């Protein structure tokens, strides 16, 4: 038994659990029903306790111990499939998962299965009853017997107790020897059994069976012995493992032998049984055969006797029926009785014989199978004979009774026979008449006459058939047989008649189809004719003018449409006709239907081809029509596309992948340019849309719509490009904005970070202090307050910056996202630190801030008190006792009261808001800080509430006073209106009479007065309307107000009267006045724009230059202050030292002093430029006297500040010791000549200054130690910016008012109508709007530019301030960049030299270029310069790479700039490289232009030379080339060309052309390609007889893919601007002029390489275009031969071949043969030498009818050929011929016409004579050998059975080619298998050597050609032995040599 990979052992924990389990009652009981315990099954039998779980299921242990083996435990457990399916299931083993197992069940149930156990575990199946596992019922007792010794597990480590190794080996050896001996004997027994056959005798088989049984018994004994040995061995434990294993290995051998013996024993037993049964069967079968042999003769004799009796009866009855005796009745009666008697006797014999056979059959069924089968066959045959005999007898059993009926039936039968015979003659006659169908189509008369014969005969046959059917139903016996025979005859006749009718039907169908097919052909021909007219109509468009002039275009399009309609009509008719006839053809017979359908399909194919052409023609006509209609919009789209192209080019930098690397200035410039280009493109697009919309409105029909759709697609493309560019510009703007935001916010964050860092130093100890344990000093209250303010401000700044940065991050370019995010993180870090520091200073900060809040709240309460005082002052005028003041005084007082009230209200609200907010804030403070502050706030709130109460009363009083004043104002307004109306009445009085010729001045006064009056009334009316509600609500004023309303109403009425008088003048002067007012307003607007421009000029136009100078003066002053402080100098003293004691310092001395300062004071920032030093002097010299006075010198030290945050003015420098002199409010102006100082005690910056308002002098803090600013320096620039912003804003506001004024006035005049003064005025006002819009746009741009300029100025100022630092860093950076700069300069010089050298060439016009004499010298010079340029570029790259390595890791700005500069230099090198490449490309383009021009002219000259001299191109090549050379050298080429053209072309140009053609000399193939230019037709175009399109006549139309050889040109038709060539069509040789492109750019021809073809297989090269026989063969081309196209390709159309289905006269072979093939060759013909015998006639040996002897008789239909004659014997009156019988070649004379006119033989029209050997094929269309019946030989006669029929062939494409190998010329047919296109460029498929000669033997290898390498053919391909070789040039390195294209084995190494 093989070893087992047993389940893995259980874990130690599981084993421990199993051992420690408490003893419990058993839950399972294992039992067996086996009586035999050979395998130790009793070891497993017993009770089992539950011990735990394994692999998810419980496991059990046997409770009983095994006697003598107490140390062995038995477990029942489950193992899952982790070790494979073969090791899963329930197991019995010595431990859970152990290696020794006894039994297995593959079940996976939750509990151990009851049955199905395999013992041993690897047994093939479970034995029933061997093992049962049952649950133990409650209370059940154990009834198992004593356990047996444990069974041997299949694997494990058992050993035999006490056995030594030697004993174990002896035991194994002994067992092995026994098994070996038993195995040998078993194999002998099996060998003997296998030798037995079915022919072996029974004794031999019985002996073999006994031998097998003996071996089986021996095997069982051996198995038992081995099992016992293994069991005993297992008792030895682990030490016996080897013994058990070796013994177990023997078990499989025994089982294998047992299985083999069992198979052989079964076979032998079966054979023995068959032999035993066979002996018995053979004896019985012999006896039965003998019995059958003896019983057959009597039975056959009885049957024969019965048959004879029945035959006798029939013979007796036949004469009576045929010829019954009419007179002798007795004789008839007697005869009838004899017949009946004989019939009864025969019936008895039949009955007796049938009984005898039945008995025999009963006995035969007991026979053996084979004998029974033979007996049943014989007796069944006899029974069948009896049955047939009985049928024959039955009609005669009642013969006497049925006799008369039989006689009558016989007579009727004879009548039917006669009728059938007559019909048969008619059918045969009709058949002969229809034989004409075999010769072809019968005529109508022939068909009709044949129908008249066959149809009555067919009717007669049908009548006879029906009669026969009726009689057959009642007939029997001989009569029935006769009737059946007649029926068969009638059926045959009917079939013949039907055959004739079928022929006639086919002929009639054929007659109908001929006419139908002719008509179908005519209809298709009509379509072709009309389409030809279509082609004629489109000719005007095929000359190259796609869009003809208007009238000509309309005429041509109309003609095209007309012909197209007619053609489509004919096409529709033809298509309908073919469709209907195709359906009709289905009703014909299958043969006719197939033929007709095929021909109709051929017509349909033609028609569909025409339909496609018509459809194409219609489409092209529509396109041409649309082109004419769409010309305007197409032109507009083209213009738009060009502008979009400009935009794309301008915005190219914006679409760069590395947009971030582009500088902001470049981006701005690109965006500005792109914006301008985008506006132009957008305007153009708008124009296109307008035109397109107009065309859309005109659009009618789908064609127009489709054309518009195409234009729309182009418009959409333009729009997409526009959108793309806008998007790119947007990306650029976002990038710029992102950079600006990053810069601005970084500055803010940096400032906050510095403040936070400063606070951190005060709040946290340094690293050293922290290390020493020293804590930070406690900040002062002032510092805490300052910190708190700084923290609050910093939090706001950081949060705002974070929001701005986050908002910009999402849409920012990728390069900015990281810096933005980094800055966001810094914001978050700053906020975190601020929160930390605020928490650290909480207690002190709360106390300080609560005090600060109280101070501020008191200040706000004081403001409220001041407001109360102002209110009291404001109402004093009303408190003097005068209740109603004058209106002006009342209005003023009320306004002051309202202002005071509003101010007080604002103060109250501000104070309340502040106290409320701070009150909430201090609630979160500690008790110490919040208590006193809360109390203070409560007191202040009470003060504020008191003031608020006073304010409420004051508001109420003011309101009352206001109403009184309003009533007073209303009264005065109404009075004013009344007075105005009165004056109006006076002014209108002169006009009441209706006079219209009043003076213009008077009219104008009237209108002015009317306007004033209307304004007064309107003003009063508005006031009353606005205040109506308030006045009517006031009882005191209600009546007065109503009275005013009444007065105003009356005034309005009065005004209406006067208004009617003035209305006729009003509009005119209103319009005039309105325009004057508008113009005045616009004049003011222009002034505003001008003023804004002037205000911003110092910044926008001058760039803020003077402010930069002022900044430099401040820098100078700061340095001099420090200098004066160090030297203890006064301003005067310093001035005196500079001026050498003089009162003024002259310019030169002052400038020199400035120049010395940097070194004298060691101040780098004073290193001004010479220009700046002069500018500083001029700035200081305010009186412009050329010198600096003491006052001017002192003025530079004057600094002005403005307070930005409340601060105190102290008397001393130190904050702690100084006393407050005054409080400086925000906005206060301060002045000083002093510089700032830093207080060492707290780090605050302080300065001594004077309050300008009150002249108080003291010290103020400029900036707190936390960075808080209290005062700001007022610089000239900041002052200017404020004034500029204010001025520009005012201008914008004033211009906006002008815009509003215009809009209002235009709106007022909306109802002015379309005519009249006001309408005209409105139109004029509308014209003014663009001017206003322009002014607004200019101001907007000005403001934007000013904002940008301010930022730029700040950057400039900062740059100048840091200029000395930058200069130092720049110097260090320049040390790195300077080496590369030098190389860049050299590089730029090199490219400049290249450009300069190229300028003379590039500046040449086309005309000058053609005359340029030195292109080669120039190109060589440029190549050298370009090489030097490339070298310098590489040096720059290397230098950049080297210098970049020298840059430090941490770089300052200059170093960063140096890096950028180096990168720019690298970029510049790339640009220079591109620039150089561009120059060289331009040079090549120029040279190419020369080459192109010379190529056309020189090739034309050389072509002309060949034509004049009658040379071929090969001959011309030989004439040009130097004798002995294979290639035309440059010198030879130039010499020849100059020889034929003189000095027309410069020599270098010809040399340049030669080099362009091929370097190193022009080869034969390249020379031919240069001379032979070919074009392919890509669109149908006309070939005309002349160059001038307008005068030329069309020769024909060139079709697509047609090839044209250039003969002359290209030349330009100046009238139409169309390029044309004179060419020759290779298809048919037509020569004429053709347009290359249309006048709209549509290409008609495209230049192609000269076509070459390569043969794929052996193909014939024939002399003529039409395919010929072998006589026309030039030679056979080999595979891979290359042919040069000479003519074609063109199609060869074949005539239909004639095919006939015939029958060979010689052997009757039938099939199809060719009468005439597609080439016109005749293979068979019908002639008069074949005669067919129409009547029997003799063949004689002599012509003389009297003296001749008969040779033999010729039968009807026999054929003979006429050898001589016909000869007429006038004496005898007969005509004779000498003939040769086709049947047997017997020759003799035959009479063809007798002396009475009888025709014995006539010339056959149904026979053909074979003229050439050809195949006879089975099918009509097949001529392949596989379809051949046999070969027909020349001279054979063929009888026509069907046809002749036409066989159509598709056209074949052929071309005339010239073989490159030997120059053979001929025609070749193009098929996919025969030839393919060829190019002279080959690609290497398999690496191959390049040899120096054609022969490989002895050749030197030039080099190895690698796979995929490209080669150009120079010579060949030629066959060298079995290899195909060529001479070629490698594209990689121009190496030349011979390579093998295809080796001798057919393997391809190169593919073209």
mmCIF file of C-alpha atoms in Angstrom, residues 38-165:
data_model
loop_
_atom_site.group_PDB
_atom_site.id
_atom_site.type_symbol
_atom_site.label_atom_id
_atom_site.label_comp_id
_atom_site.label_asym_id
_atom_site.label_seq_id
_atom_site.Cartn_x
_atom_site.Cartn_y
_atom_site.Cartn_z
ATOM 1 C CA UNK A 38 -8.637 -10.465 8.958
ATOM 2 C CA UNK A 39 -8.127 -6.688 8.885
ATOM 3 C CA UNK A 40 -8.585 -6.143 12.631
ATOM 4 C CA UNK A 41 -12.003 -4.497 12.456
ATOM 5 C CA UNK A 42 -12.526 -5.297 16.154
ATOM 6 C CA UNK A 43 -9.939 -2.647 16.972
ATOM 7 C CA UNK A 44 -12.493 0.018 15.952
ATOM 8 C CA UNK A 45 -15.539 -1.608 17.550
ATOM 9 C CA UNK A 46 -16.558 -0.092 20.870
ATOM 10 C CA UNK A 47 -18.016 2.974 22.626
ATOM 11 C CA UNK A 48 -16.794 6.514 21.937
ATOM 12 C CA UNK A 49 -16.837 9.630 24.110
ATOM 13 C CA UNK A 50 -17.001 13.203 22.807
ATOM 14 C CA UNK A 51 -13.612 14.820 23.411
ATOM 15 C CA UNK A 52 -13.644 18.191 21.680
ATOM 16 C CA UNK A 53 -13.799 19.779 18.238
ATOM 17 C CA UNK A 54 -11.492 19.691 15.240
ATOM 18 C CA UNK A 55 -11.999 21.623 11.987
ATOM 19 C CA UNK A 56 -15.427 22.760 13.122
ATOM 20 C CA UNK A 57 -16.796 19.328 14.028
ATOM 21 C CA UNK A 58 -16.678 17.159 17.156
ATOM 22 C CA UNK A 59 -14.148 14.352 17.559
ATOM 23 C CA UNK A 60 -14.470 11.213 19.680
ATOM 24 C CA UNK A 61 -12.242 8.714 21.533
ATOM 25 C CA UNK A 62 -12.846 5.043 22.093
ATOM 26 C CA UNK A 63 -13.369 4.225 25.786
ATOM 27 C CA UNK A 64 -12.278 0.552 25.787
ATOM 28 C CA UNK A 65 -8.609 -0.262 25.723
ATOM 29 C CA UNK A 66 -7.150 -2.944 23.445
ATOM 30 C CA UNK A 67 -5.807 -5.875 25.380
ATOM 31 C CA UNK A 68 -2.038 -6.051 25.020
ATOM 32 C CA UNK A 69 -2.011 -2.695 23.301
ATOM 33 C CA UNK A 70 -3.265 -0.383 26.020
ATOM 34 C CA UNK A 71 -0.993 2.404 24.795
ATOM 35 C CA UNK A 72 -2.877 2.666 21.496
ATOM 36 C CA UNK A 73 -5.861 5.024 21.436
ATOM 37 C CA UNK A 74 -8.567 5.061 18.776
ATOM 38 C CA UNK A 75 -10.034 8.418 17.703
ATOM 39 C CA UNK A 76 -12.949 9.193 15.394
ATOM 40 C CA UNK A 77 -12.534 12.723 13.932
ATOM 41 C CA UNK A 78 -13.244 14.981 10.950
ATOM 42 C CA UNK A 79 -10.612 16.520 8.632
ATOM 43 C CA UNK A 80 -11.484 19.260 6.121
ATOM 44 C CA UNK A 81 -10.171 19.636 2.546
ATOM 45 C CA UNK A 82 -7.072 21.666 3.379
ATOM 46 C CA UNK A 83 -4.877 18.716 2.331
ATOM 47 C CA UNK A 84 -6.977 17.875 -0.718
ATOM 48 C CA UNK A 85 -10.312 16.184 -1.356
ATOM 49 C CA UNK A 86 -8.775 12.679 -1.103
ATOM 50 C CA UNK A 87 -7.788 13.329 2.522
ATOM 51 C CA UNK A 88 -11.008 14.951 3.702
ATOM 52 C CA UNK A 89 -13.914 13.334 5.592
ATOM 53 C CA UNK A 90 -14.344 11.258 8.773
ATOM 54 C CA UNK A 91 -11.408 9.144 9.949
ATOM 55 C CA UNK A 92 -10.492 6.428 12.470
ATOM 56 C CA UNK A 93 -6.898 6.918 13.632
ATOM 57 C CA UNK A 94 -4.532 6.628 16.569
ATOM 58 C CA UNK A 95 -4.699 10.401 17.160
ATOM 59 C CA UNK A 96 -6.551 13.414 15.821
ATOM 60 C CA UNK A 97 -4.788 14.303 12.584
ATOM 61 C CA UNK A 98 -2.272 11.516 13.167
ATOM 62 C CA UNK A 99 -0.278 9.641 10.535
ATOM 63 C CA UNK A 100 -1.759 6.155 11.343
ATOM 64 C CA UNK A 101 -5.337 5.681 10.137
ATOM 65 C CA UNK A 102 -7.554 2.620 9.753
ATOM 66 C CA UNK A 103 -10.791 3.706 8.118
ATOM 67 C CA UNK A 104 -12.231 6.688 6.168
ATOM 68 C CA UNK A 105 -15.645 7.941 5.082
ATOM 69 C CA UNK A 106 -15.666 10.812 2.503
ATOM 70 C CA UNK A 107 -18.820 12.284 4.036
ATOM 71 C CA UNK A 108 -18.756 15.967 5.158
ATOM 72 C CA UNK A 109 -21.813 15.778 7.432
ATOM 73 C CA UNK A 110 -21.882 17.320 10.912
ATOM 74 C CA UNK A 111 -21.844 13.866 12.564
ATOM 75 C CA UNK A 112 -20.004 10.659 11.716
ATOM 76 C CA UNK A 113 -21.992 8.737 9.048
ATOM 77 C CA UNK A 114 -23.485 5.384 9.996
ATOM 78 C CA UNK A 115 -22.308 3.375 6.988
ATOM 79 C CA UNK A 116 -20.047 3.837 3.941
ATOM 80 C CA UNK A 117 -16.755 3.264 5.766
ATOM 81 C CA UNK A 118 -13.792 2.088 3.761
ATOM 82 C CA UNK A 119 -11.559 -0.340 5.657
ATOM 83 C CA UNK A 120 -8.670 -0.005 5.099
ATOM 84 C CA UNK A 121 -8.978 3.718 4.340
ATOM 85 C CA UNK A 122 -7.733 3.392 0.757
ATOM 86 C CA UNK A 123 -10.021 0.480 -0.134
ATOM 87 C CA UNK A 124 -11.698 0.976 -3.541
ATOM 88 C CA UNK A 125 -15.181 0.866 -1.980
ATOM 89 C CA UNK A 126 -17.017 0.336 1.299
ATOM 90 C CA UNK A 127 -18.083 -3.244 2.143
ATOM 91 C CA UNK A 128 -21.700 -3.540 3.379
ATOM 92 C CA UNK A 129 -22.030 -4.524 7.017
ATOM 93 C CA UNK A 130 -18.363 -4.073 7.718
ATOM 94 C CA UNK A 131 -18.668 -1.061 10.046
ATOM 95 C CA UNK A 132 -21.595 0.790 11.702
ATOM 96 C CA UNK A 133 -21.411 4.028 13.695
ATOM 97 C CA UNK A 134 -24.580 4.660 15.735
ATOM 98 C CA UNK A 135 -25.482 7.124 18.473
ATOM 99 C CA UNK A 136 -25.850 5.537 21.931
ATOM 100 C CA UNK A 137 -29.420 5.790 23.275
ATOM 101 C CA UNK A 138 -29.947 6.947 26.839
ATOM 102 C CA UNK A 139 -29.652 4.036 29.273
ATOM 103 C CA UNK A 140 -28.179 1.664 26.758
ATOM 104 C CA UNK A 141 -25.459 -0.547 28.049
ATOM 105 C CA UNK A 142 -22.338 -1.550 26.309
ATOM 106 C CA UNK A 143 -22.704 -4.911 24.621
ATOM 107 C CA UNK A 144 -19.610 -5.031 22.550
ATOM 108 C CA UNK A 145 -17.286 -7.922 23.000
ATOM 109 C CA UNK A 146 -13.684 -7.735 23.991
ATOM 110 C CA UNK A 147 -11.687 -5.686 21.577
ATOM 111 C CA UNK A 148 -9.377 -7.370 19.165
ATOM 112 C CA UNK A 149 -5.880 -6.370 18.343
ATOM 113 C CA UNK A 150 -5.729 -3.112 16.457
ATOM 114 C CA UNK A 151 -5.922 -3.437 12.687
ATOM 115 C CA UNK A 152 -2.879 -2.499 10.718
ATOM 116 C CA UNK A 153 -3.128 1.124 9.638
ATOM 117 C CA UNK A 154 -2.271 1.795 6.024
ATOM 118 C CA UNK A 155 0.451 4.175 7.001
ATOM 119 C CA UNK A 156 2.258 4.776 10.198
ATOM 120 C CA UNK A 157 5.162 3.634 12.165
ATOM 121 C CA UNK A 158 4.315 0.112 13.466
ATOM 122 C CA UNK A 159 7.073 -2.411 14.022
ATOM 123 C CA UNK A 160 7.323 -6.039 15.153
ATOM 124 C CA UNK A 161 8.131 -6.247 18.790
ATOM 125 C CA UNK A 162 11.516 -7.722 19.361
ATOM 126 C CA UNK A 163 12.298 -8.354 15.686
ATOM 127 C CA UNK A 164 15.881 -7.620 14.723
ATOM 128 C CA UNK A 165 16.763 -5.845 11.459
#
